[in-house]
Amino acid sequence: MSTARTAILDRLRRVNARPLPVKNPDYPIWTSTDREDMLVRLTELLEQNHAEVTRLPRAELVAALRERVSGARLKRLATGTGGEFFEEITQALQGTAEQLCFDQPLEQWKDELFNHVDAGITGCHGAIAATGSLVLWPGPAEPRTLSLVPPCHIAILKASTLHANLPAMMTDQGWSRGMPTNLLLVSGPSKTADIQQTLAYGAHGPKELVVLILEDA
């Protein structure tokens, strides 16, 4: 196997191929730098993909979370053990719903997480206006399971972390000095379509995506 692989790679190297120049790409990169334009585009694209988006000052985050949790009758919510918004999330859930911190191996509470949790709450590393995508950078404090398993995902985004496109975010944040081991791009609730092109939401993940954008953060 290794000999065949080496032979194939050697042949590819000998070709010395070069990419063709593209003057007018079919999908030009969206490059606006106006913050309001980016926020409007992000909101419109997320809502087109059935996400619920609310823009608010950070000072209203706790009240907004309480209102959302109470209004949707969410009883048990999974959260991380840290992160920028952990204290505000904890404060919002006190007396409102049961907070289940992801502080144990997945195997020890898999049944509870998959079958008895109403929502997961995470922060966002940033967002991409061009595609209407949230960027999640999972880690020990906020495992990726929080945004992939519960039927509702509540995501908190600072407007200041919004970028026009993914290359701009990678450049501005210096990803070349340290790429994430795992990265999630979320553009709406999970969805799938069968061979008859019938679109269904929540077939393999959250049925709802709630995005809270903090405009002054």
Coordinates of C-alpha atoms in Angstrom, one line a residue:
M1 CA 0.0 0.0 0.0
S2 CA 2.8 2.4 0.9
T3 CA 4.6 1.7 -2.3
A4 CA 1.5 2.4 -4.4
R5 CA 0.8 5.6 -2.4
T6 CA 4.4 6.8 -3.0
A7 CA 4.1 6.1 -6.7
I8 CA 0.9 8.1 -7.0
L9 CA 2.3 11.1 -5.1
D10 CA 5.5 11.0 -7.2
R11 CA 3.4 11.2 -10.4
L12 CA 1.4 14.1 -9.1
R13 CA 4.5 16.0 -8.2
R14 CA 6.1 15.5 -11.6
V15 CA 3.0 17.0 -13.3
N16 CA 3.9 20.4 -11.7
A17 CA 0.3 21.6 -12.1
R18 CA -0.6 25.2 -11.4
P19 CA -4.1 26.5 -10.6
L20 CA -5.8 28.4 -13.4
P21 CA -6.3 32.1 -12.9
V22 CA -9.9 33.1 -12.1
K23 CA -10.8 36.7 -12.9
N24 CA -14.5 36.4 -12.2
P25 CA -15.2 33.6 -9.7
D26 CA -18.7 32.1 -9.6
Y27 CA -18.8 32.8 -5.9
P28 CA -17.0 36.1 -5.1
I29 CA -16.0 36.6 -1.5
W30 CA -18.3 39.1 0.3
T31 CA -16.0 41.8 1.6
S32 CA -18.0 44.6 3.2
T33 CA -16.4 46.1 6.3
D34 CA -19.4 48.1 7.5
R35 CA -20.5 46.6 10.9
E36 CA -24.2 47.3 10.4
D37 CA -24.1 45.7 6.9
M38 CA -22.5 42.6 8.3
L39 CA -25.0 42.4 11.1
V40 CA -27.9 42.8 8.8
R41 CA -26.6 40.1 6.4
L42 CA -25.8 37.7 9.2
T43 CA -29.3 38.1 10.7
E44 CA -31.0 37.7 7.3
L45 CA -29.2 34.6 6.4
L46 CA -29.6 33.0 9.8
E47 CA -33.3 33.7 9.8
Q48 CA -33.6 32.3 6.2
N49 CA -32.3 29.1 7.7
H50 CA -35.0 29.1 10.4
A51 CA -32.8 30.5 13.2
E52 CA -34.3 32.9 15.8
V53 CA -32.0 36.0 16.1
T54 CA -32.2 38.8 18.7
R55 CA -29.9 41.8 18.9
L56 CA -29.5 43.3 22.4
P57 CA -27.0 45.1 24.7
R58 CA -24.9 42.9 26.8
A59 CA -26.5 44.4 29.9
E60 CA -29.7 42.7 28.9
L61 CA -28.3 39.2 28.4
V62 CA -29.3 37.7 31.7
A63 CA -32.9 39.0 31.4
A64 CA -33.1 37.8 27.7
L65 CA -31.9 34.3 28.6
R66 CA -34.4 34.1 31.5
E67 CA -37.3 35.3 29.2
R68 CA -36.3 32.8 26.5
V69 CA -35.9 29.8 28.9
S70 CA -39.2 30.6 30.7
G71 CA -41.2 31.4 27.6
A72 CA -40.1 28.1 25.9
R73 CA -40.6 26.2 29.1
L74 CA -37.1 24.8 29.0
K75 CA -36.5 22.9 32.2
R76 CA -33.1 21.3 32.0
L77 CA -30.2 23.1 30.2
A78 CA -26.7 21.8 29.5
T79 CA -23.9 24.3 29.8
G80 CA -20.1 24.3 29.9
T81 CA -18.0 24.8 33.0
G82 CA -16.5 28.1 31.9
G83 CA -16.3 30.5 29.1
E84 CA -16.8 34.3 28.7
F85 CA -20.6 34.1 29.4
F86 CA -20.6 31.4 32.0
E87 CA -21.4 33.7 35.0
E88 CA -24.3 35.4 33.2
I89 CA -25.7 32.0 32.0
T90 CA -25.5 30.7 35.6
Q91 CA -27.2 33.8 36.9
A92 CA -30.0 33.6 34.3
L93 CA -30.8 30.0 35.1
Q94 CA -30.9 30.4 38.9
G95 CA -34.5 29.9 39.9
T96 CA -35.5 29.5 36.2
A97 CA -34.3 26.1 35.1
E98 CA -31.9 23.3 36.1
Q99 CA -28.4 23.9 35.0
L100 CA -26.4 20.8 34.1
C101 CA -22.7 21.6 33.7
F102 CA -20.7 19.4 31.3
D103 CA -18.2 18.4 34.1
Q104 CA -18.0 14.7 33.6
P105 CA -17.1 12.3 30.8
L106 CA -19.8 12.0 28.1
E107 CA -20.1 8.2 28.7
Q108 CA -21.3 8.9 32.3
W109 CA -24.3 11.0 31.4
K110 CA -25.0 10.2 27.7
D111 CA -28.5 9.0 28.3
E112 CA -29.4 12.1 30.3
L113 CA -27.8 14.5 27.7
F114 CA -29.4 12.8 24.7
N115 CA -32.9 12.1 26.2
H116 CA -33.5 14.5 29.1
V117 CA -31.9 17.9 28.3
D118 CA -34.0 20.6 26.7
A119 CA -31.3 22.9 25.4
G120 CA -27.6 23.6 25.3
I121 CA -26.0 27.0 25.7
T122 CA -22.7 28.1 24.2
G123 CA -20.8 31.2 23.4
C124 CA -19.4 31.8 19.9
H125 CA -15.8 32.4 18.8
G126 CA -17.2 34.7 16.1
A127 CA -19.4 34.8 13.0
I128 CA -19.1 35.1 9.2
A129 CA -21.4 37.5 7.5
A130 CA -20.8 36.2 4.0
T131 CA -22.4 32.8 4.7
G132 CA -24.5 33.7 7.8
S133 CA -22.5 31.3 10.0
L134 CA -21.6 31.2 13.6
V135 CA -18.1 30.0 14.4
L136 CA -17.8 27.8 17.5
W137 CA -14.3 26.9 18.8
P138 CA -15.1 24.0 21.2
G139 CA -12.8 23.2 24.1
P140 CA -12.9 21.7 27.6
A141 CA -14.9 24.6 29.0
E142 CA -17.5 24.3 26.2
P143 CA -17.5 20.9 24.5
R144 CA -18.9 20.7 21.0
T145 CA -21.6 18.2 22.2
L146 CA -23.5 21.2 23.8
S147 CA -24.3 22.5 20.3
L148 CA -24.8 19.2 18.5
V149 CA -27.0 17.1 20.8
P150 CA -29.8 19.0 22.7
P151 CA -32.9 19.8 20.7
C152 CA -32.4 23.5 21.1
H153 CA -29.1 25.4 20.8
I154 CA -28.8 28.9 22.4
A155 CA -25.7 30.7 21.0
I156 CA -24.3 33.9 22.4
L157 CA -22.4 36.1 20.0
K158 CA -20.5 39.3 20.5
A159 CA -21.0 41.7 17.5
S160 CA -17.4 42.7 17.7
T161 CA -16.3 39.2 16.7
L162 CA -18.2 39.3 13.4
H163 CA -16.1 39.2 10.2
A164 CA -17.0 39.6 6.6
N165 CA -15.7 36.2 5.5
L166 CA -13.8 33.2 6.8
P167 CA -10.4 34.2 5.3
A168 CA -10.7 37.6 6.9
M169 CA -11.3 36.0 10.3
M170 CA -8.4 33.6 9.9
T171 CA -6.1 36.5 9.0
D172 CA -7.3 38.9 11.7
Q173 CA -7.0 36.3 14.4
G174 CA -3.7 34.8 13.2
W175 CA -5.0 31.2 12.8
S176 CA -1.7 30.3 11.1
R177 CA 0.0 30.5 14.5
G178 CA -2.4 28.0 16.0
M179 CA -5.3 26.2 14.2
P180 CA -8.1 24.8 16.3
T181 CA -8.3 21.1 16.8
N182 CA -12.0 21.3 16.1
L183 CA -14.1 24.1 14.6
L184 CA -17.9 24.2 14.0
L185 CA -19.7 26.4 11.5
V186 CA -23.4 26.7 12.4
S187 CA -25.8 28.4 9.9
G188 CA -29.1 27.2 11.3
P189 CA -30.9 24.3 12.9
S190 CA -29.8 20.9 11.7
K191 CA -31.6 19.7 8.5
T192 CA -31.6 17.0 6.0
A193 CA -33.5 16.0 2.8
D194 CA -34.5 12.7 1.4
I195 CA -34.3 11.6 -2.3
Q196 CA -37.6 13.3 -2.9
Q197 CA -36.1 16.6 -1.8
T198 CA -38.3 16.9 1.3
L199 CA -36.5 19.1 3.8
A200 CA -36.7 18.2 7.4
Y201 CA -35.3 20.0 10.4
G202 CA -33.8 18.5 13.5
A203 CA -33.2 15.0 12.1
H204 CA -29.7 14.7 13.5
G205 CA -29.2 17.6 15.9
P206 CA -30.9 20.7 17.3
K207 CA -34.4 21.5 15.9
E208 CA -34.0 25.1 17.1
L209 CA -31.2 27.6 16.9
V210 CA -31.5 30.8 19.1
V211 CA -28.9 33.4 18.5
L212 CA -28.4 36.3 20.9
I213 CA -26.1 39.0 19.4
L214 CA -24.6 41.4 21.9
E215 CA -24.2 44.6 20.0
D216 CA -22.0 46.6 22.4
A217 CA -19.6 43.8 23.2

